[in-house]
XYZ file of C-alpha atoms in Angstrom:
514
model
C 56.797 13.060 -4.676
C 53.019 11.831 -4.417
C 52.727 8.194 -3.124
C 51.576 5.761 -6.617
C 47.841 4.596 -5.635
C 47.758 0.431 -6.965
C 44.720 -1.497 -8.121
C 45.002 -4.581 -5.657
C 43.064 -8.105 -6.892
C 42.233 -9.212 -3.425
C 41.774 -12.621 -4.367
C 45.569 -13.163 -4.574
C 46.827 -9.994 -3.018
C 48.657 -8.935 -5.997
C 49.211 -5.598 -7.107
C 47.152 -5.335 -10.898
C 48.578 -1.852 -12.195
C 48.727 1.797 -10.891
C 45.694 4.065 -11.560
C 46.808 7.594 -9.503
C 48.746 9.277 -7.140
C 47.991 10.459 -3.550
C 46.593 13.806 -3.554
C 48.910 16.573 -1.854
C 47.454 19.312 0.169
C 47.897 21.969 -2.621
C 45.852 19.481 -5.007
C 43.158 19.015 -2.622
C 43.395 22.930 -2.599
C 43.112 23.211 -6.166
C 39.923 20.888 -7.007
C 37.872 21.886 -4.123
C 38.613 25.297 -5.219
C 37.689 24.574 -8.552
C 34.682 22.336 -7.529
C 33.373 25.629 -5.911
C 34.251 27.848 -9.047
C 31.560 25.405 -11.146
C 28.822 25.504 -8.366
C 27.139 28.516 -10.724
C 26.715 25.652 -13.476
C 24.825 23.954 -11.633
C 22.159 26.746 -10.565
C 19.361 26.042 -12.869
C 17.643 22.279 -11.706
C 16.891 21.318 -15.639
C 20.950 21.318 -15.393
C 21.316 19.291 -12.687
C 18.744 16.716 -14.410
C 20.681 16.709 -17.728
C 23.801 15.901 -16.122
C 22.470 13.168 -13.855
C 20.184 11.633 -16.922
C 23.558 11.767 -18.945
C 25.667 9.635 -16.178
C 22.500 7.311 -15.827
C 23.232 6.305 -19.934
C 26.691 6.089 -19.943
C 27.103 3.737 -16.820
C 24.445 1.662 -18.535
C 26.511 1.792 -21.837
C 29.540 0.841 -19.830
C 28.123 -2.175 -18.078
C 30.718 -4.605 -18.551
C 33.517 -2.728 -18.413
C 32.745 -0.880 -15.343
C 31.308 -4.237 -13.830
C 34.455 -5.982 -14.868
C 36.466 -3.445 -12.973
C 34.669 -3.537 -9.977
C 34.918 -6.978 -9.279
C 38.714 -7.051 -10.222
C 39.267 -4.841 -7.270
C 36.391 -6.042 -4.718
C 35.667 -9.511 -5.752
C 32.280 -9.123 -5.378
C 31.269 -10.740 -8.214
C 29.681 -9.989 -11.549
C 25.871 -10.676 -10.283
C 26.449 -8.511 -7.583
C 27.848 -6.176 -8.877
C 25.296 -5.699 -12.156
C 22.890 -5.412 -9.339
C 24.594 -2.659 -7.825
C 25.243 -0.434 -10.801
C 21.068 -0.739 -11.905
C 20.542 0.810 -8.059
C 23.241 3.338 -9.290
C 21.670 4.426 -12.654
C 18.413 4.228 -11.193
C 19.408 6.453 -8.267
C 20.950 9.213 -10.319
C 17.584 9.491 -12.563
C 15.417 9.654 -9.150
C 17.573 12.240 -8.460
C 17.291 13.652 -11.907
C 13.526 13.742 -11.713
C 13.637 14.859 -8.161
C 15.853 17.889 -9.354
C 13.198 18.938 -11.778
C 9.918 18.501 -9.976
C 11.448 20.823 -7.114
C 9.577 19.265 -3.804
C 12.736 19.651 -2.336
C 12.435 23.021 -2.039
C 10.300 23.461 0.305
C 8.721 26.222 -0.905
C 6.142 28.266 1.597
C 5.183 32.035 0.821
C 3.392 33.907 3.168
C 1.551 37.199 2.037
C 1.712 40.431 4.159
C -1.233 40.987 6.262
C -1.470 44.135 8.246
C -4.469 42.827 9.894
C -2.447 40.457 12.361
C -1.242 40.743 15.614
C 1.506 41.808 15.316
C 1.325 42.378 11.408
C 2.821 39.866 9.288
C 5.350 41.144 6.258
C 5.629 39.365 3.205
C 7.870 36.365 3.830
C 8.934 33.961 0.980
C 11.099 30.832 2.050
C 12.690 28.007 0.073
C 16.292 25.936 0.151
C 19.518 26.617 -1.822
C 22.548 24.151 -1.827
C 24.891 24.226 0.822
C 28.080 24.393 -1.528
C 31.081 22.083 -2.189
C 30.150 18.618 -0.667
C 32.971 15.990 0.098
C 31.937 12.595 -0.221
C 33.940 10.062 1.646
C 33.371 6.058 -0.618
C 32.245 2.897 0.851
C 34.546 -0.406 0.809
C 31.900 -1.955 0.292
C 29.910 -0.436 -1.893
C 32.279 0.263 -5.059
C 29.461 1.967 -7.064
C 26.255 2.504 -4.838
C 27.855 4.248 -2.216
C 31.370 5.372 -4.417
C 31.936 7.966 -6.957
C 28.769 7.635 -8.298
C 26.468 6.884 -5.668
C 23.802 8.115 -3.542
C 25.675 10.957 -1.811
C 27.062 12.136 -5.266
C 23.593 12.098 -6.823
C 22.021 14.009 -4.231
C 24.370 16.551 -3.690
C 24.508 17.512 -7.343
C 20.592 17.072 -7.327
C 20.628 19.784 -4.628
C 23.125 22.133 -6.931
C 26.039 21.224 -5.039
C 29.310 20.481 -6.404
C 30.867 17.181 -5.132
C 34.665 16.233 -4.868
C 34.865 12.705 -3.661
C 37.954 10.754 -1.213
C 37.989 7.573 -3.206
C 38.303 4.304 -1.258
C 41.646 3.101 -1.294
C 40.125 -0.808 -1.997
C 38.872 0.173 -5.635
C 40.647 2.962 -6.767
C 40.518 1.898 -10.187
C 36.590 2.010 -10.414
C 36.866 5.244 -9.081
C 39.072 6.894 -11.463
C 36.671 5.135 -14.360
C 33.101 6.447 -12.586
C 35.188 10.014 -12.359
C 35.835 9.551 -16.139
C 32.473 9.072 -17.174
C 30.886 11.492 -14.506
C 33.476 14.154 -16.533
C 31.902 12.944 -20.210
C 28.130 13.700 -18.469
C 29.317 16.430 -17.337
C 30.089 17.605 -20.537
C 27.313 16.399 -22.619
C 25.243 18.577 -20.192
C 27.119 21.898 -20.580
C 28.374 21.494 -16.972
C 32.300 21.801 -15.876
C 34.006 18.643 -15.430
C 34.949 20.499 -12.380
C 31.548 19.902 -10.171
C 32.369 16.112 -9.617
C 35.683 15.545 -9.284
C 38.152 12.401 -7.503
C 40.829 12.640 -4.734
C 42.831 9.897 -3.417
C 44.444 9.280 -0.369
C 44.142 9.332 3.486
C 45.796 12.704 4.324
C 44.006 14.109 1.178
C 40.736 12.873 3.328
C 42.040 15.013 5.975
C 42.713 17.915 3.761
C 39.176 17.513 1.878
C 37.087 17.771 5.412
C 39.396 20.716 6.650
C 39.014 22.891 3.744
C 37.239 26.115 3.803
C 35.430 25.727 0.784
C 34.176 22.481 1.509
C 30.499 22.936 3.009
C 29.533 19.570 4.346
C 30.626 15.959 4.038
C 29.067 12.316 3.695
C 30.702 9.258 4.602
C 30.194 5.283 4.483
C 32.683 3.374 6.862
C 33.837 2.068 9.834
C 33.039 3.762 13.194
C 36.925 5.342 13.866
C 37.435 6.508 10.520
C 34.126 8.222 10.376
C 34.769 9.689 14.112
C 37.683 11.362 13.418
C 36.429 12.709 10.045
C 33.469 13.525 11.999
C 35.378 15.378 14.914
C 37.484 17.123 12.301
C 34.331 18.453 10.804
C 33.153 19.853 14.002
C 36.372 21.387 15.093
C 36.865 23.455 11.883
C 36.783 27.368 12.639
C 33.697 27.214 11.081
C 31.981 23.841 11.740
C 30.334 21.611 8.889
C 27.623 19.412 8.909
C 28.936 15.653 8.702
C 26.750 12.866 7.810
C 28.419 10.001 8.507
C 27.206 6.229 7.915
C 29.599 4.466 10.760
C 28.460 1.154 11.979
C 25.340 -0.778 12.852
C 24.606 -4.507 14.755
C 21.101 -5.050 13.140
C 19.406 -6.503 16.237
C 16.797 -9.478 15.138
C 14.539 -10.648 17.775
C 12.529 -13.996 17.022
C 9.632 -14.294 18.604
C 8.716 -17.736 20.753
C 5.497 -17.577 18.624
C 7.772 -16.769 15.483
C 10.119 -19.758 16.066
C 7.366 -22.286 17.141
C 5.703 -22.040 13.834
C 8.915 -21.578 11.735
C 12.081 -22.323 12.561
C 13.388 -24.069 9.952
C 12.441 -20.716 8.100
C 13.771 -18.553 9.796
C 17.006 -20.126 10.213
C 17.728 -20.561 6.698
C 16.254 -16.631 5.509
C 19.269 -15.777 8.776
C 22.134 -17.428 7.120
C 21.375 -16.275 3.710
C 21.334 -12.869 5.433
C 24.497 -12.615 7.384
C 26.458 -14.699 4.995
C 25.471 -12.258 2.124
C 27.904 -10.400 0.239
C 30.602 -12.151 2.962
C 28.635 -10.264 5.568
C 29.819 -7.439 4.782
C 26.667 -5.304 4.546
C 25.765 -2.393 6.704
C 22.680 -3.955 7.194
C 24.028 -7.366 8.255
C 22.050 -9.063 11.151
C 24.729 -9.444 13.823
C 22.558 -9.910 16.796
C 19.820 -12.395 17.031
C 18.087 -13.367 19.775
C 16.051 -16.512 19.919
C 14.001 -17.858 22.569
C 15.310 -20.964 25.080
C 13.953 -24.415 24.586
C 12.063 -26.698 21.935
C 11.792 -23.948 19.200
C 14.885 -22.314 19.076
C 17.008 -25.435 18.761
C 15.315 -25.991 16.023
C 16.346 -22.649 14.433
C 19.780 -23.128 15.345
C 19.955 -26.319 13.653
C 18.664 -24.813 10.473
C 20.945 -22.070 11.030
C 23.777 -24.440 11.802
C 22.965 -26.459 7.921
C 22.567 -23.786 5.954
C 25.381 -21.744 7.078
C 27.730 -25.000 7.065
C 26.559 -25.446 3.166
C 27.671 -21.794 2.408
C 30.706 -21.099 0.745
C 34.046 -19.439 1.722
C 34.872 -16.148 0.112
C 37.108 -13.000 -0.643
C 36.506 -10.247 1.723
C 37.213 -6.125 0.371
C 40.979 -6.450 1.268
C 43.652 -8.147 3.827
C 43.019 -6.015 6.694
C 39.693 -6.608 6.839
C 40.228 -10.145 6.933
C 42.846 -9.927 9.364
C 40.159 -8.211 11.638
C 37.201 -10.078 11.268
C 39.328 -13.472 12.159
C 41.070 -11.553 15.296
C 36.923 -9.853 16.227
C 36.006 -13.543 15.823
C 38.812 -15.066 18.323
C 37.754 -12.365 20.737
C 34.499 -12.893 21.079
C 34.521 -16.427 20.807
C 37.202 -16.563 23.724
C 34.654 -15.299 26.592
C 33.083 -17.470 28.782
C 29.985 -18.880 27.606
C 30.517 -18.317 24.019
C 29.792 -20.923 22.013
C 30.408 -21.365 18.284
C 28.483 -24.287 16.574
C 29.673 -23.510 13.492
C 33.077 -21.387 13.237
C 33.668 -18.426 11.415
C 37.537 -17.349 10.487
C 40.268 -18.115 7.958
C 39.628 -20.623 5.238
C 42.478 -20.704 2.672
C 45.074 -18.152 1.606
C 42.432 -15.368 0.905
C 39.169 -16.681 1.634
C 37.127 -16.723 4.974
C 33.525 -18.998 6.004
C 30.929 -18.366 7.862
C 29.590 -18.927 11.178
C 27.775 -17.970 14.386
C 28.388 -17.763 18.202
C 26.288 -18.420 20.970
C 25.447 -17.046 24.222
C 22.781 -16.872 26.942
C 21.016 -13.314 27.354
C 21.817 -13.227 31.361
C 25.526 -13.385 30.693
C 25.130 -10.756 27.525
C 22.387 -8.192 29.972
C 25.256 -8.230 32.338
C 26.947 -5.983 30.100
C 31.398 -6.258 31.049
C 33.230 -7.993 28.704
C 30.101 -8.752 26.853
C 29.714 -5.600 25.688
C 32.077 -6.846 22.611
C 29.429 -8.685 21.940
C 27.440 -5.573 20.671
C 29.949 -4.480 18.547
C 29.636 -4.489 15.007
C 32.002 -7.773 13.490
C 32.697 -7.051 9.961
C 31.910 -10.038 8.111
C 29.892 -13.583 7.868
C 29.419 -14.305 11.589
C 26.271 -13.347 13.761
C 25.693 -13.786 17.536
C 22.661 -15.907 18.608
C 21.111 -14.931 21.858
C 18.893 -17.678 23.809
C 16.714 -15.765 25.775
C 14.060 -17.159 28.617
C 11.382 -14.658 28.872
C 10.734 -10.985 27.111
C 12.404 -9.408 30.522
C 15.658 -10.410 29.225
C 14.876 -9.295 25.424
C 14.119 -6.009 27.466
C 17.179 -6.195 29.319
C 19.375 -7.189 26.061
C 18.169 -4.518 24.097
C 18.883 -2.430 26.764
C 22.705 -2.718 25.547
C 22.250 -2.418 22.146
C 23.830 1.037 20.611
C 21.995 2.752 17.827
C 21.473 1.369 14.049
C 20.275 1.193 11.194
C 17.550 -1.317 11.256
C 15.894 -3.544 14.252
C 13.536 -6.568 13.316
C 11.494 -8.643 14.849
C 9.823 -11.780 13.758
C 6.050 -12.389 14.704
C 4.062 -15.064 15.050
C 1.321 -15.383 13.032
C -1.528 -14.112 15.316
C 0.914 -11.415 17.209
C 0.067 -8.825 15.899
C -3.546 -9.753 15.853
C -5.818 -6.803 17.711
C -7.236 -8.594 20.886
C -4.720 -11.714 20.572
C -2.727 -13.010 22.657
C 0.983 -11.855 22.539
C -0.721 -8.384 21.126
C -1.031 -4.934 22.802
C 1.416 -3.854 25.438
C 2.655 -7.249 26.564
C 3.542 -8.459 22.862
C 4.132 -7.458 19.785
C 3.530 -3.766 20.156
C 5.768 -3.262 23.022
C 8.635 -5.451 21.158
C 8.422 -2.576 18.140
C 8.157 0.239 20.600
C 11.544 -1.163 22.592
C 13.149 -1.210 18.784
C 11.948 1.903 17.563
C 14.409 4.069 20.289
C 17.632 1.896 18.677
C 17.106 1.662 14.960
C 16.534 4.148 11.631
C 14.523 1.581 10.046
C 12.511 -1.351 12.349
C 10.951 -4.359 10.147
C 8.780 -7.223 10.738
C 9.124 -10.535 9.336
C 11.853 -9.963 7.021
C 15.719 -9.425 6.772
C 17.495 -5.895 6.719
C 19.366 -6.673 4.108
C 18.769 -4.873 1.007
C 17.723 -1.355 0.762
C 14.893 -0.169 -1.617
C 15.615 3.299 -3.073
C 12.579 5.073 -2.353
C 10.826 8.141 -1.230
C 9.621 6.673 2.165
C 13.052 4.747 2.700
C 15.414 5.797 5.951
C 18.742 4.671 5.976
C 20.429 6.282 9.219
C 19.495 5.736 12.462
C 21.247 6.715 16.314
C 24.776 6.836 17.092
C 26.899 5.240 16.198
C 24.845 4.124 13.152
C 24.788 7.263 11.902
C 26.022 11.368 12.949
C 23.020 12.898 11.920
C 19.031 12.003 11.647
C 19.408 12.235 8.136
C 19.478 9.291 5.515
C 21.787 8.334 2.797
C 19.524 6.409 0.687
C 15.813 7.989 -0.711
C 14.050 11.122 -1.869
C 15.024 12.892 1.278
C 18.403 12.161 1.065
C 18.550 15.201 -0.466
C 18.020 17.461 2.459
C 21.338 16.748 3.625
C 22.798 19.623 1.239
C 20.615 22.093 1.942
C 20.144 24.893 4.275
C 16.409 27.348 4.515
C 16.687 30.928 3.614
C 13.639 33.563 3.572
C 13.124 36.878 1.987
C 11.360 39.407 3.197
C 9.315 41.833 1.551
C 11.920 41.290 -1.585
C 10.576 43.027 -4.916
C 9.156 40.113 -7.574
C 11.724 41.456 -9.949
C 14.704 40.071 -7.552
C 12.800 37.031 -6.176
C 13.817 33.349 -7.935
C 11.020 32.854 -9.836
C 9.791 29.617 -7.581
C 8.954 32.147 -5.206
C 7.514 34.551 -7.318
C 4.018 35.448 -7.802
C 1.677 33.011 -10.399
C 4.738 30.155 -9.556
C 6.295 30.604 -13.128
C 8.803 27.927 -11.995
C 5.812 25.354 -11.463
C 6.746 24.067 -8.577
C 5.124 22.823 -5.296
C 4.103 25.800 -2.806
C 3.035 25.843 0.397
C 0.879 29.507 0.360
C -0.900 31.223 3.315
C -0.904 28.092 4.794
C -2.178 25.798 2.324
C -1.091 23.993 -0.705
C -1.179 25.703 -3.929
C -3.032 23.793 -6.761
């Protein structure tokens, strides 16, 4: 008998009703199997646009009830989460419009020519979808990075069908995104079939083993997405895994940066890493400030602002549990300080805080090492450096992520100034670039704009793959190149075809068609 999947309110731990059962392996079977039988629906990309533009309008005329929902089972809170489901709607019609306008694509046609050495035949290339995508939800991230969210959008944008592992800490949102993803579905002619929910762990297992299933996403923790990750590439025939897994955020403050704005600076960092509970992939959780005058001051700020925050709900228990036991670790080394104390506050709650250490003991690497692994949660580790050899020798340490900031002073990055060029500010954002996906000055990570230029990925562990999860190119992810050569027009897809009855962009002979 299938294990009952529960709605949890994790602000009292109490069980609110029970929305599905665990998938079994022969139902994992079954709707990847029929997720791959409705792929042909979702050929044309006017299809794919209709069915996107459809979900778009009915999470918008579902606001309250799907917001309502959400924050039952994450306790993120109504403002939040409104937030969240306008980057959602407003994702799937990017998508929608992307789908249509066909960029994608890629599409470059090459005309014979006899004339070359050696002679070139007539070569016609563009992308087609990958087939049945598996899309492994977010904790944190109930509708952004869930059942309807980025890697959904995408996927079916690129013609593939999607069956999604639904996170066990909002189950209930889940099954209500599935049920209006099936209504789009069939307002746009499409087979509920092409988006469809799973839940449970050893259905995950299932979902990333099965033949039909052609590649995977995934937004989570670094040994859930490893093993999914592992599983992928040990399949008879490998998939391609993109896998969001964990990311420290490195923040460097300049000396220059804290002279002229400490007070600043401290106050934009607690607003940061407290956000949400810290529990953003994009939470700063290393900072390192400079020794002396200037930094004290931004540790004082840091040290009010963060003591005037409030306590508050994390996903579930076991993350709580884990952030409280990271934060007793770290805090237990020698020469970790912790001005203001993160951990337990109440029943169900946690607060927020920060450690402190000096770079020479963190450079040293040993034990320290902890200290450069992601804490899930509100608490950040302040470095007090002496000179930009130990910045050099901290960053050193520091794994891959997603973002890297650094905070300038005024005249840094100035040409001719001093602090510029290769002693400065320049060779502070060439030392990030190596270690993050996305490197930012004078702000905080985050916050992710949906955009064509954004990159949300970045080295391992932040991410499996170069691609990203969030923006235009997104998209790529499900795709794979195929050319034909010296096809007849009558059997070419008609965006390669000859006069582009499709209308799309093309790449021909080597330039761009107009």
């Amino acid at each position: 008998m299938s294990a009952p999947v529960w709605s949890v309110d994790p602000r009292t731990g109490n069980r609110r009703e029970q929305v599905a059962t665990e998938a079994t392996a022969e139902e994992v079977d079954k709707t990847v199997r029929a997720a791959h039988a409705a792929a042909p629906a979702l050929a044309e990309r006017a299809q794919r646009a209709r069915l996107l533009r459809a979900a778009a309008d009915l999470f918008d005329r579902h606001v309250d009830k799907v917001v309502e929902c959400a924050d039952a089972e994450t306790a993120l809170g109504p403002g939040r989460l409104s937030g969240e489901l306008t980057r959602t709607t407003y994702q799937l019609r990017a998508f929608a419009d992307i789908a249509e306008a066909g960029d994608f694509l890629d599409v470059r046609v090459d005309h014979a020519d006899a004339s070359l050495v050696p002679p070139r035949p007539d070569l016609r290339r563009w992308k087609v979808p990958l087939g049945v995508v598996a899309v492994y939800s977010a904790s944190n991230f109930p509708l952004a990075f869930s059942v309807p969210g980025g890697d959904t959008a995408s996927a079916l944008a690129a013609g593939c069908p999607v069956v999604v592992k639904a996170h066990p800490d909002h189950p209930g949102t889940s099954e209500l995104a599935a049920a209006l993803l099936h209504r789009a579905a069939e307002e746009a002619g499409v087979p509920q079939e092409a988006v469809s929910v799973v839940h449970g762990f050893d259905a995950g297992v299932e979902l990333v083993r099965h033949p039909a299933v052609a590649a995977a996403g995934f937004t989570g923790s670094v040994r859930g997405g490893r093993a999914l990750f592992d599983a992928a590439a040990a399949r008879p025939r490998p998939i391609p895994f993109h896998g969001e897994l964990g990311s420290l955020n490195p923040v460097v403050v300049s000396e220059a940066a804290a002279a002229e704005r400490a007070e600043e600076i401290g106050a934009g960092l607690a607003g940061s890493m407290t956000l949400g509970v810290g529990q953003f992939c994009t939470k700063p959780g290393l900072v390192l400030v400079p020794a002396g005058e200037a930094g004290d001051r931004l540790v004082t700020s840091l040290t009010a602002a963060v003591s005037d925050t409030e306590a508050g709900v994390m996903l579930d228990p076991r993350m709580r549990t884990a952030f409280v036991a990271g934060v007793r670790e770290r805090a237990g080394l020698d020469g970790v300080h912790s001005p203001v104390t993160p951990g337990a506050n109440g029943e169900h709650t946690v607060s927020g805080g920060f450690l402190t250490v000096d770079a020479e003991r963190l450079a040293g690497g040993g034990e320290y090492d902890l200290l450069v692994e992601e804490c899930f949660g509100p608490v950040t580790v302040i470095v007090r450096y002496g000179d930009v050899a130990e910045v050099s020798a901290v960053l050193a340490r520091v794994p891959g992520n997603l973002t890297a900031t650094a905070h300038l002073g005024a005249a840094e990055s100035e040409p001719g100034a001093e602090g510029a060029g290769d002693a400065g500010a320049a060779r502070l954002l060439a030392e990030l670039t190596p270690i993050a996906g996305r490197v930012l000055v004078d702000g905080w990570p985050t916050g992710v704009a949906v955009a064509p230029a954004q990159h949300h990925g970045g080295p391992y562990p932040a991410t499996t793959s170069t691609s990203t999860s969030v923006g235009a190119t997104a998209i790529e992810r499900w795709l794979r190149p195929v050319t034909y050569q010296n096809a007849p027009q009558a059997l070419l897809p008609a965006e390669l075809r000859d006069g582009n009855p499709a209308g799309v962009p093309r790449t021909v002979n080597g330039a761009r068609e107009s």
